[in-house]
mmCIF file with all atom_site columns, C-alpha atoms and ligand atoms in Angstrom:
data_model
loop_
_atom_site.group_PDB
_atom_site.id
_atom_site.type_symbol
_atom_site.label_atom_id
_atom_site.label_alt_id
_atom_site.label_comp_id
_atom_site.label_asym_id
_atom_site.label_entity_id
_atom_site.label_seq_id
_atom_site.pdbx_PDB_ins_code
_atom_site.Cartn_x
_atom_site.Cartn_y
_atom_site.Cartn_z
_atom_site.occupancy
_atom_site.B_iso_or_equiv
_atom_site.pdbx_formal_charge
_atom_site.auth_seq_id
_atom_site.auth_comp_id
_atom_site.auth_asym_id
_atom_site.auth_atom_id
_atom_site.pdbx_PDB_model_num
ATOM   1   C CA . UNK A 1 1   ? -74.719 -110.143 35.555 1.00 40.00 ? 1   UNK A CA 1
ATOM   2   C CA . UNK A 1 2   ? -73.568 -111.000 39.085 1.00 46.00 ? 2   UNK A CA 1
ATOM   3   C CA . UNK A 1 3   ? -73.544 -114.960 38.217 1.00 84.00 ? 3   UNK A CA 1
ATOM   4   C CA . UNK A 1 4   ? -70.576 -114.882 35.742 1.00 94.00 ? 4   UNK A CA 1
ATOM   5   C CA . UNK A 1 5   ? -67.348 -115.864 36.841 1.00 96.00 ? 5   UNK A CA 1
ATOM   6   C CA . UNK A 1 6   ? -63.381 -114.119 35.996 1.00 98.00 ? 6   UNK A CA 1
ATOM   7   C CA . UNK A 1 7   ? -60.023 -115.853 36.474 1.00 98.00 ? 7   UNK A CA 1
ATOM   8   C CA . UNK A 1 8   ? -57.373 -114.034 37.633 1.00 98.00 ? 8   UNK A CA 1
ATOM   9   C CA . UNK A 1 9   ? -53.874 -115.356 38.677 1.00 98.00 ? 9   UNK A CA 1
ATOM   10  C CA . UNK A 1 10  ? -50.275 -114.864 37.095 1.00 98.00 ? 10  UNK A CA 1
ATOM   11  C CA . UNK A 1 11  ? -49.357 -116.217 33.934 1.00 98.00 ? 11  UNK A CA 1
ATOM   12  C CA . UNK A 1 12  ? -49.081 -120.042 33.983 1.00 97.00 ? 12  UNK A CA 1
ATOM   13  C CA . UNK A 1 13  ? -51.956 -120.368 36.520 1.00 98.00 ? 13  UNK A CA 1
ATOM   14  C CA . UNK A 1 14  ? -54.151 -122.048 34.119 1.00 97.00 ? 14  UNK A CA 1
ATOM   15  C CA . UNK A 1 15  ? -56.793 -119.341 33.486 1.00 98.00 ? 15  UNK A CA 1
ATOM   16  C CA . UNK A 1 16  ? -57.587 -120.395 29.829 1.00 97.00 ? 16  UNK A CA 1
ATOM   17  C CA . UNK A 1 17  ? -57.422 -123.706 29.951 1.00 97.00 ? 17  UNK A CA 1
ATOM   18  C CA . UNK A 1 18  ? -59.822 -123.829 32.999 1.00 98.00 ? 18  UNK A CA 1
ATOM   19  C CA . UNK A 1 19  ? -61.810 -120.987 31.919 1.00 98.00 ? 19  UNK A CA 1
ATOM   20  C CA . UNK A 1 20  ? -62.935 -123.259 28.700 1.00 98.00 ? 20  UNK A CA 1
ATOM   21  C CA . UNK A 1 21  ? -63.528 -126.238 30.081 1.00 98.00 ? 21  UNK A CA 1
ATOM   22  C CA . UNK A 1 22  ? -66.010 -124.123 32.766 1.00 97.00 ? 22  UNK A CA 1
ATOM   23  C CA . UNK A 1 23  ? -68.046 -122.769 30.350 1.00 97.00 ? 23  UNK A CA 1
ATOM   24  C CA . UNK A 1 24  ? -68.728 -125.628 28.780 1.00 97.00 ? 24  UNK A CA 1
ATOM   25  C CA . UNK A 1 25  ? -69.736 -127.235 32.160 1.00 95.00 ? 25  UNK A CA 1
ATOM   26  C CA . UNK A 1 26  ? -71.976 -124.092 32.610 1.00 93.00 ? 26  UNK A CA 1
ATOM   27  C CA . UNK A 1 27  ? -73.039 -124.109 29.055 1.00 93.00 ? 27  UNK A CA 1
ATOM   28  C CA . UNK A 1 28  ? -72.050 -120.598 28.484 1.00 93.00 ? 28  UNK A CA 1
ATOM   29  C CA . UNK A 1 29  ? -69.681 -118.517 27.038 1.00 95.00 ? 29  UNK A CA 1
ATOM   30  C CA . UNK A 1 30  ? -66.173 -118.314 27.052 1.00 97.00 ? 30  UNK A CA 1
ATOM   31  C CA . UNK A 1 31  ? -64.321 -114.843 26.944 1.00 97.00 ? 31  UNK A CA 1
ATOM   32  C CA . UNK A 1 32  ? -60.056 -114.666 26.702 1.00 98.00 ? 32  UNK A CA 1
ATOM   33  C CA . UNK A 1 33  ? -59.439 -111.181 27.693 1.00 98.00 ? 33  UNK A CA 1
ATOM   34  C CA . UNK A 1 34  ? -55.651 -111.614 25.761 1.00 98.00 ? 34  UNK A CA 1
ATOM   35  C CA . UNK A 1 35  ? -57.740 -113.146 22.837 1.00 98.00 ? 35  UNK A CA 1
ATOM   36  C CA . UNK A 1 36  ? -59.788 -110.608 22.410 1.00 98.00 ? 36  UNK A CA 1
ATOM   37  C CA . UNK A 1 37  ? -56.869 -107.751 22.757 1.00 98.00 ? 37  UNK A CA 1
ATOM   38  C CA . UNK A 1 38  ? -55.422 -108.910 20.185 1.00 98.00 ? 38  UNK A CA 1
ATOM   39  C CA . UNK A 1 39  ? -58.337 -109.433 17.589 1.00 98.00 ? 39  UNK A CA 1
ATOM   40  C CA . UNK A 1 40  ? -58.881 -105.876 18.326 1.00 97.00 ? 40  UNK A CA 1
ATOM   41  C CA . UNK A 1 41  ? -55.434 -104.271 17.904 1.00 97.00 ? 41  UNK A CA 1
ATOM   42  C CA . UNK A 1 42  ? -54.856 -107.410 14.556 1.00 98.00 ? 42  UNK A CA 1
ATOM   43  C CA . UNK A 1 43  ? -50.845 -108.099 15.944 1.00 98.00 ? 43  UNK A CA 1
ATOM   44  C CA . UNK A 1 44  ? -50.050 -110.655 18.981 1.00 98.00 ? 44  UNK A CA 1
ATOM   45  C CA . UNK A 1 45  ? -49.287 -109.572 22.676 1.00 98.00 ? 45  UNK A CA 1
ATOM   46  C CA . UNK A 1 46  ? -45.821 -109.973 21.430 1.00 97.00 ? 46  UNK A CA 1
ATOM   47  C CA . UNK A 1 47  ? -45.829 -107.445 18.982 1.00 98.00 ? 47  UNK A CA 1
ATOM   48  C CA . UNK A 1 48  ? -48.268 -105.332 21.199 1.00 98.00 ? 48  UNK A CA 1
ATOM   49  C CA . UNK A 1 49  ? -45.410 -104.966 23.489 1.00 98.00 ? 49  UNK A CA 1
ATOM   50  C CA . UNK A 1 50  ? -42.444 -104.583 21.619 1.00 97.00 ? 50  UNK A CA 1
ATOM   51  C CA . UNK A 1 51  ? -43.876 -101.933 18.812 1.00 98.00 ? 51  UNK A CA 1
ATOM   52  C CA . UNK A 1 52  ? -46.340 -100.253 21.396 1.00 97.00 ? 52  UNK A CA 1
ATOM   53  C CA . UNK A 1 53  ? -44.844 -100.801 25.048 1.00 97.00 ? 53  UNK A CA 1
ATOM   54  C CA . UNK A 1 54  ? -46.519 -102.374 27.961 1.00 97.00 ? 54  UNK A CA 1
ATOM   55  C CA . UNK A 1 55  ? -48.647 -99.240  28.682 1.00 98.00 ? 55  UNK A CA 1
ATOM   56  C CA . UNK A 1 56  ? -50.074 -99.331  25.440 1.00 98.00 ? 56  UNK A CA 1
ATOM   57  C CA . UNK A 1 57  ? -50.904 -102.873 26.270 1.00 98.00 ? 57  UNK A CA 1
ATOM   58  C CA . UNK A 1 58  ? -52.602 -102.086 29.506 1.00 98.00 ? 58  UNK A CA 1
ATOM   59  C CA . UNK A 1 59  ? -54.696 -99.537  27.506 1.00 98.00 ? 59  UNK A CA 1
ATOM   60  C CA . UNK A 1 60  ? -56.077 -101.416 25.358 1.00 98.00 ? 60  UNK A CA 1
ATOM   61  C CA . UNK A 1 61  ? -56.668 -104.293 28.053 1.00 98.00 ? 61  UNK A CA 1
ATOM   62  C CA . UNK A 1 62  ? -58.491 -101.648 30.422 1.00 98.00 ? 62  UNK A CA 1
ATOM   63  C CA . UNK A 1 63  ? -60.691 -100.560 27.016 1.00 98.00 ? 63  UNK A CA 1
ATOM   64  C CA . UNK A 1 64  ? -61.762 -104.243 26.394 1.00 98.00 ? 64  UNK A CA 1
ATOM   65  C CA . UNK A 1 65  ? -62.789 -105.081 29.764 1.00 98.00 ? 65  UNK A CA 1
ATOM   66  C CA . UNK A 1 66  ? -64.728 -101.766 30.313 1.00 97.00 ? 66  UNK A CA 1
ATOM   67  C CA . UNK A 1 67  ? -66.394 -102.610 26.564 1.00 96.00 ? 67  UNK A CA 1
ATOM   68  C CA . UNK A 1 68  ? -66.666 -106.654 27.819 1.00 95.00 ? 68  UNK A CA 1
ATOM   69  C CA . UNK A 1 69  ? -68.159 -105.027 31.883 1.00 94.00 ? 69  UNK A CA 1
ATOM   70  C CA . UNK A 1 70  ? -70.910 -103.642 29.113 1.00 90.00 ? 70  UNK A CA 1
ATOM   71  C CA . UNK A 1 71  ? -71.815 -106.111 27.316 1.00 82.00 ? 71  UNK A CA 1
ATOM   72  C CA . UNK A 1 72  ? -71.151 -109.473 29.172 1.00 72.00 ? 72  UNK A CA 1
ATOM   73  C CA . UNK A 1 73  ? -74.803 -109.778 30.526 1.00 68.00 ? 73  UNK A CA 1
ATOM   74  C CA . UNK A 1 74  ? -75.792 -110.078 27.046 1.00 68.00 ? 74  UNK A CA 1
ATOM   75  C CA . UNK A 1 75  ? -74.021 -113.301 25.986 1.00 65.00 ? 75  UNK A CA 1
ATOM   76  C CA . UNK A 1 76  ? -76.085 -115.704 25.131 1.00 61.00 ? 76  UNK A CA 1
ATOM   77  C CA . UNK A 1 77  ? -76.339 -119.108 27.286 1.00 58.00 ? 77  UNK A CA 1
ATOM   78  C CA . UNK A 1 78  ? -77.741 -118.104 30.854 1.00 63.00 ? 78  UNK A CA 1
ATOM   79  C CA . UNK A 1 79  ? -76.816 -114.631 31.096 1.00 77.00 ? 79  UNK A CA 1
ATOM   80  C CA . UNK A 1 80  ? -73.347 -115.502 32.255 1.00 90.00 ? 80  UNK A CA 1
ATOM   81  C CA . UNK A 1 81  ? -70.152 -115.684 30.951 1.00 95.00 ? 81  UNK A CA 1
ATOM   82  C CA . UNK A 1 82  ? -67.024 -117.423 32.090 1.00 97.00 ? 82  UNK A CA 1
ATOM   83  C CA . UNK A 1 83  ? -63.712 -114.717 31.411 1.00 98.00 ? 83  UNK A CA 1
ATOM   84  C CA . UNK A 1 84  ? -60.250 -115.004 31.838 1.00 98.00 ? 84  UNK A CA 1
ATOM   85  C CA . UNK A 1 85  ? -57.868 -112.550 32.297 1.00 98.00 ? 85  UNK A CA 1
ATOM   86  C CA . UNK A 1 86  ? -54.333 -111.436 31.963 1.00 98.00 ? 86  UNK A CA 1
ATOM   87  C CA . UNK A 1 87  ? -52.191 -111.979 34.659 1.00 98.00 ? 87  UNK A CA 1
ATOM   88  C CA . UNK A 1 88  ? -51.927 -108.038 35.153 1.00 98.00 ? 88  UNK A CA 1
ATOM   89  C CA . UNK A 1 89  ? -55.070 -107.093 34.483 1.00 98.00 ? 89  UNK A CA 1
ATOM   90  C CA . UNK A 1 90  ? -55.317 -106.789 38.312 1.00 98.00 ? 90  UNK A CA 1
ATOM   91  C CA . UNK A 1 91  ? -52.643 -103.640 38.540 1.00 98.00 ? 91  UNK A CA 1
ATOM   92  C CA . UNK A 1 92  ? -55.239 -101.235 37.959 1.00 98.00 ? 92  UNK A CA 1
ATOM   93  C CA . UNK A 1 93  ? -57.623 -100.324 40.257 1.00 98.00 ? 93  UNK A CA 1
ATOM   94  C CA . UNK A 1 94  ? -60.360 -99.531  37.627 1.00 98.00 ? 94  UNK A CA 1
ATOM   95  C CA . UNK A 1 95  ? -60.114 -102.781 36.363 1.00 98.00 ? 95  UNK A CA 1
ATOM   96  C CA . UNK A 1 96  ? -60.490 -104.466 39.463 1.00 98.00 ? 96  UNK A CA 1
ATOM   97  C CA . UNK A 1 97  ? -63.575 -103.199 40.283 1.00 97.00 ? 97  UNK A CA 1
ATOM   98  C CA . UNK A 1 98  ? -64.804 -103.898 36.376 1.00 97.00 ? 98  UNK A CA 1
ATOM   99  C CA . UNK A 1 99  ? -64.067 -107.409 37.464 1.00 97.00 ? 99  UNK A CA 1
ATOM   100 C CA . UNK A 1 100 ? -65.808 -107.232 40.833 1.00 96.00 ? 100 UNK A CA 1
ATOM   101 C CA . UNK A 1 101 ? -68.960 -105.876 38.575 1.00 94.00 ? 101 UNK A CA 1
ATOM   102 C CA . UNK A 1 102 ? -69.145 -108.428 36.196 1.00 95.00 ? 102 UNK A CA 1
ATOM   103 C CA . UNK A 1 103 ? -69.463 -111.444 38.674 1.00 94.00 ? 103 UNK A CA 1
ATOM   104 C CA . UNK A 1 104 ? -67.412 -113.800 40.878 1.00 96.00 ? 104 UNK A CA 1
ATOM   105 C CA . UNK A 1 105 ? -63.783 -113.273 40.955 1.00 98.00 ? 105 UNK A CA 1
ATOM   106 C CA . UNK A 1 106 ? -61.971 -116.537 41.787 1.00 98.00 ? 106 UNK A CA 1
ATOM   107 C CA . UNK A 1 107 ? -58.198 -116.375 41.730 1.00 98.00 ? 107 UNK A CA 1
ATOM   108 C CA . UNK A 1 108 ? -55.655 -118.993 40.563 1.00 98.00 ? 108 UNK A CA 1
ATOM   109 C CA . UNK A 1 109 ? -52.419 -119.537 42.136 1.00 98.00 ? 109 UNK A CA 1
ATOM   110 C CA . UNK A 1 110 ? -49.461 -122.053 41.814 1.00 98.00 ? 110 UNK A CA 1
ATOM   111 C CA . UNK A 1 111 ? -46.220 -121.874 43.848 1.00 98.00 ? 111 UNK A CA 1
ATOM   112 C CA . UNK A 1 112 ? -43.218 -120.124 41.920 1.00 98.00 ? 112 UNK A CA 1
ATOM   113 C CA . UNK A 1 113 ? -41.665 -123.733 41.276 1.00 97.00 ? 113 UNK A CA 1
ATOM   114 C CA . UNK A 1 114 ? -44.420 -124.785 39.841 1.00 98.00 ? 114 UNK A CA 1
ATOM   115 C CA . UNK A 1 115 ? -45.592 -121.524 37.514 1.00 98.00 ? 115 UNK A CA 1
ATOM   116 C CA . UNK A 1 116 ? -41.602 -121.799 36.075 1.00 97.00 ? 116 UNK A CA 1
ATOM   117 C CA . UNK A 1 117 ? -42.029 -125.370 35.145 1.00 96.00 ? 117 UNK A CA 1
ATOM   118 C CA . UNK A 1 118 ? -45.530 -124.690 33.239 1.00 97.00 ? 118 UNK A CA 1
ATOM   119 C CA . UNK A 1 119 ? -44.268 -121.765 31.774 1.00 96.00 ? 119 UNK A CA 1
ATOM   120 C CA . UNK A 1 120 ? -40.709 -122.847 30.710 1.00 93.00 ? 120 UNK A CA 1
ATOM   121 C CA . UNK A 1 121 ? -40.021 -123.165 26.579 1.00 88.00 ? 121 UNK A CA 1
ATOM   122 C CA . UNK A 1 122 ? -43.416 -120.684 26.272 1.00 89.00 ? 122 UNK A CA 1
ATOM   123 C CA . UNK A 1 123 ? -42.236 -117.689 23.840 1.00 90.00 ? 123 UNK A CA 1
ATOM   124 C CA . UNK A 1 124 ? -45.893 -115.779 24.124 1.00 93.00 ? 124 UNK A CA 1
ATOM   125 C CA . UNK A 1 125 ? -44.998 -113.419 27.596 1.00 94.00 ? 125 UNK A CA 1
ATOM   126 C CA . UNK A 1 126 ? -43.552 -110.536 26.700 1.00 95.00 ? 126 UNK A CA 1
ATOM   127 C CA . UNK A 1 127 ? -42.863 -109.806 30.683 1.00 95.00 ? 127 UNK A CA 1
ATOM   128 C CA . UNK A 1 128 ? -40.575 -113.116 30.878 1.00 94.00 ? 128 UNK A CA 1
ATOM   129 C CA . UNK A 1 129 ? -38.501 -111.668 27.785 1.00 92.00 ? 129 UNK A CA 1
ATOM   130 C CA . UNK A 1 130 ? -35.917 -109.671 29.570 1.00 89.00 ? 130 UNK A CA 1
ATOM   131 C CA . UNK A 1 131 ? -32.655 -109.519 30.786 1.00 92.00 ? 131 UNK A CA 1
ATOM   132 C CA . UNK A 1 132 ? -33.393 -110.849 34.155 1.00 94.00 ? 132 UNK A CA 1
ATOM   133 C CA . UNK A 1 133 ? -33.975 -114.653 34.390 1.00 94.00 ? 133 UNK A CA 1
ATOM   134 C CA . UNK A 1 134 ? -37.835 -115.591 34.522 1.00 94.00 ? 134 UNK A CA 1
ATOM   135 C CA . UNK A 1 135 ? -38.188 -117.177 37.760 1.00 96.00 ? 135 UNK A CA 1
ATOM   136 C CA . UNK A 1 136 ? -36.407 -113.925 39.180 1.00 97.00 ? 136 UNK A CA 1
ATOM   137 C CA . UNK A 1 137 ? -38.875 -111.534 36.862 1.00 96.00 ? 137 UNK A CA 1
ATOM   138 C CA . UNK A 1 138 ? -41.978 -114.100 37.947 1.00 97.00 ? 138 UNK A CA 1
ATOM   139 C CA . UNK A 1 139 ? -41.120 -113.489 41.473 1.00 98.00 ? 139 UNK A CA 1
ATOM   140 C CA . UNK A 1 140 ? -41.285 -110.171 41.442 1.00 97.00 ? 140 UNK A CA 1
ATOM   141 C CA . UNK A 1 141 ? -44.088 -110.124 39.601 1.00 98.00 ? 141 UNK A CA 1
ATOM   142 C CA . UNK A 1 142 ? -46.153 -112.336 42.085 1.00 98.00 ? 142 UNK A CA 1
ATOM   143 C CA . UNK A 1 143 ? -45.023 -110.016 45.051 1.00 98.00 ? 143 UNK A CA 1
ATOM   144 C CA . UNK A 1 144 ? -46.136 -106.785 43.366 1.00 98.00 ? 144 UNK A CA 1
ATOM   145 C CA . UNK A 1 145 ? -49.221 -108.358 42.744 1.00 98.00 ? 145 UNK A CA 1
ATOM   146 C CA . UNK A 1 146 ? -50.099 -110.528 45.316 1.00 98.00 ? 146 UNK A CA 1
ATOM   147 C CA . UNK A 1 147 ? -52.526 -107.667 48.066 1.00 98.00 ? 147 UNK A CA 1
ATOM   148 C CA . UNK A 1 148 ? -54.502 -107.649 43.828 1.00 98.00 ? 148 UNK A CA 1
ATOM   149 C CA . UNK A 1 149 ? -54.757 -110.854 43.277 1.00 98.00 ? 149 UNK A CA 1
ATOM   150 C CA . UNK A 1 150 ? -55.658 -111.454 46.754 1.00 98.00 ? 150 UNK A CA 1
ATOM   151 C CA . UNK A 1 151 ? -58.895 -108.996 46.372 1.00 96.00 ? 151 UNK A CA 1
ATOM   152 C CA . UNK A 1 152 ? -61.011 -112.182 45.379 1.00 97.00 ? 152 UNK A CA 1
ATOM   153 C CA . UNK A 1 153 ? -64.116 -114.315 46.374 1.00 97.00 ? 153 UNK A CA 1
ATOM   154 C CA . UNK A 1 154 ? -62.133 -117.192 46.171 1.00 98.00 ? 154 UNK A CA 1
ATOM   155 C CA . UNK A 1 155 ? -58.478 -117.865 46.188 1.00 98.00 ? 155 UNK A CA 1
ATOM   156 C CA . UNK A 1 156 ? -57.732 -121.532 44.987 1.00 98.00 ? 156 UNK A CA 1
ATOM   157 C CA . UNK A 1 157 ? -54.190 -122.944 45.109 1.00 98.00 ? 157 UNK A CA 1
ATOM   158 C CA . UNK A 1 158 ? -53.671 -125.156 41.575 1.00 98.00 ? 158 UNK A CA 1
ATOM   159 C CA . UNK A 1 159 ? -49.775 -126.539 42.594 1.00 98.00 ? 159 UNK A CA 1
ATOM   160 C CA . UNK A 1 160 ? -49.676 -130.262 41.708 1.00 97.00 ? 160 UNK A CA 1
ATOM   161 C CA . UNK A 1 161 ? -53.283 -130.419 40.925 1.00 98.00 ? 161 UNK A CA 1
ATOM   162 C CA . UNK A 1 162 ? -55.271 -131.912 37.946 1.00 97.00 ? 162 UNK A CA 1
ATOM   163 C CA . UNK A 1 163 ? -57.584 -129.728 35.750 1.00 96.00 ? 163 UNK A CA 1
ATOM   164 C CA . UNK A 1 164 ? -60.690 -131.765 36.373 1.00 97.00 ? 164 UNK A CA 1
ATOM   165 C CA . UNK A 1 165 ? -59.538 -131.114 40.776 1.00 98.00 ? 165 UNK A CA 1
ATOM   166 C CA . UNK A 1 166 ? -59.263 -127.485 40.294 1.00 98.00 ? 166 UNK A CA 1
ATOM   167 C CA . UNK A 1 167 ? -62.512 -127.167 37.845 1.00 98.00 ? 167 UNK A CA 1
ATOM   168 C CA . UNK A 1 168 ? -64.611 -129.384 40.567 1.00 98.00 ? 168 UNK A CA 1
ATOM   169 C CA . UNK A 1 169 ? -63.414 -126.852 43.674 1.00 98.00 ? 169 UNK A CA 1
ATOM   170 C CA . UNK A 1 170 ? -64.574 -123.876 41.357 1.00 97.00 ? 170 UNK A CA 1
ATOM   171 C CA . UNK A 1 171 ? -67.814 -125.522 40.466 1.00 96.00 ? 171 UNK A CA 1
ATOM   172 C CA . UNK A 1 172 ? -68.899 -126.616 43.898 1.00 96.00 ? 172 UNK A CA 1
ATOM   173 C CA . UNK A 1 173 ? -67.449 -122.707 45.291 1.00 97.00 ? 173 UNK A CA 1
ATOM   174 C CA . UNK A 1 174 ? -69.916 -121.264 42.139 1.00 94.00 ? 174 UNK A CA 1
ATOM   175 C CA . UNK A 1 175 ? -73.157 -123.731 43.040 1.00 91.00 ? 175 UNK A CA 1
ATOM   176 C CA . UNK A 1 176 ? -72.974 -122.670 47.031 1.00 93.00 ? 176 UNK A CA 1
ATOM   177 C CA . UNK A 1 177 ? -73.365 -118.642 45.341 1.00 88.00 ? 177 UNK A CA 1
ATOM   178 C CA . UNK A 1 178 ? -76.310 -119.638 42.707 1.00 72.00 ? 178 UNK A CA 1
ATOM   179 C CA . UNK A 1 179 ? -78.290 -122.221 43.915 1.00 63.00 ? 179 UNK A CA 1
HETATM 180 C C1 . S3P B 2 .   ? -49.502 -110.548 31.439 1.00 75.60 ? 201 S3P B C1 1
HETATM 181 C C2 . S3P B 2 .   ? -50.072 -111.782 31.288 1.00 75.60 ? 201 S3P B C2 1
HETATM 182 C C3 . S3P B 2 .   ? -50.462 -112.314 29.969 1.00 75.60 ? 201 S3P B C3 1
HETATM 183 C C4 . S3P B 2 .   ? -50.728 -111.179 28.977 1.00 75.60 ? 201 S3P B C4 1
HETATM 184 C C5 . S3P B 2 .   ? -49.568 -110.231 28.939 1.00 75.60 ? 201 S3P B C5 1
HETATM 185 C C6 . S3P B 2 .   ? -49.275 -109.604 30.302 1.00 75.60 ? 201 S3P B C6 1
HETATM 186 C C7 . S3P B 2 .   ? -49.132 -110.089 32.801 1.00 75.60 ? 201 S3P B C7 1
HETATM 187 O O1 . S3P B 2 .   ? -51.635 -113.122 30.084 1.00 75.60 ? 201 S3P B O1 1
HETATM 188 O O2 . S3P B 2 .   ? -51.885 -110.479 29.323 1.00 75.60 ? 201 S3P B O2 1
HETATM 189 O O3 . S3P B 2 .   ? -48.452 -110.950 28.481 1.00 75.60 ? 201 S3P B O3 1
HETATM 190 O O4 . S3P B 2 .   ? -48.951 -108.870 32.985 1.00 75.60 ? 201 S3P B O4 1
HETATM 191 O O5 . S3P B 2 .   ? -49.043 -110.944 33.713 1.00 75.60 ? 201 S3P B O5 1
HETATM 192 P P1 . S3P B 2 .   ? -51.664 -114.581 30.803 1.00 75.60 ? 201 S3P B P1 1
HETATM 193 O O6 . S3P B 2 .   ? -51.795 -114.337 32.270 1.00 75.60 ? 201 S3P B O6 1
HETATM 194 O O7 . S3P B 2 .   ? -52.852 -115.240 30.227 1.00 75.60 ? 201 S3P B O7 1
HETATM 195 O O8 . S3P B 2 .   ? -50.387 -115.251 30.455 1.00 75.60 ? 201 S3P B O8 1
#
């Protein structure tokens, strides 16, 4: 199981969008942690929050990656699995060693700027919904988080750079681990 590979980072880091085009340069699977929360509870991270509350949410994400830290060995296409993650999936310390269990943990991360900008005019995070002004709420966020996010085999910074960059640094970090 050790040769599959989780995304972490805050929201906006590119998780998904790199996580996809991975496994299909690994040939293997692709796993959306958020995807698969909300398959499972049948209502949207939106509504997970607002009718449920965030600790509800971070129940049911700690339930699917204990069930996905069980079974992620056994998708098919080389025994591995490429995951991403919420951005907060990292708060608990359970989860982080799920993570740790299920492979290599490589960690996104942008500069504040440039996490605003990607996220700006996106309605889907709950967290950015509030009162307080998203870059304030983001930077918070990224402070509180940042000794978890940190816990990593790789950290790689994505500010400015293209998909294809970032996806080439992760590959050549994943081949020096499984050659
Ligand atoms: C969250 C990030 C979101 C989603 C939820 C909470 C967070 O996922 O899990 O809105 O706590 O940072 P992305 O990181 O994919 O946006």
């Amino acid at each position: 199981m050790a040769a599959s590979l989780v995304l972490t980072g805050p929201m906006g880091s590119g998780k998904s969008s790199l996580g996809q085009l991975l496994a299909a340069r690994l040939d293997c699977s692709f796993i959306d942690l958020d995807a698969v929360i909300v398959n499972k509870a049948g209502k949207s991270i939106n509504q997970i929050f607002a009718e449920n509350g965030e600790e509800a949410f971070r129940n049911l994400e700690s339930a699917a990656l204990a069930e996905l830290a069980e079974h992620a060995d056994k998708q098919p296409g080389q025994g591995r699995v490429v995951i991403a993650t919420g951005g907060g999936v990292v708060l608990r310390d359970e989860n982080r060693r799920l993570l740790r269990q299920i492979g290599v943990v490589v960690n996104l991360t942008a500069t504040l700027e440039e996490l605003v900008g990607r996220l700006s005019g996106a309605d889907d995070r709950p967290l950015l919904h509030g009162e307080e002004p998203p870059a304030h709420r983001l930077k918070r966020i990224l402070s509180e988080r940042e000794r978890f996010y940190a816990d990593a085999d790789i950290r790689i910074d994505t500010t400015g750079k293209k998909l294809e960059d970032v996806l080439a640094e992760i590959i050549r970090f994943y081949q020096t681990l499984h050659k």
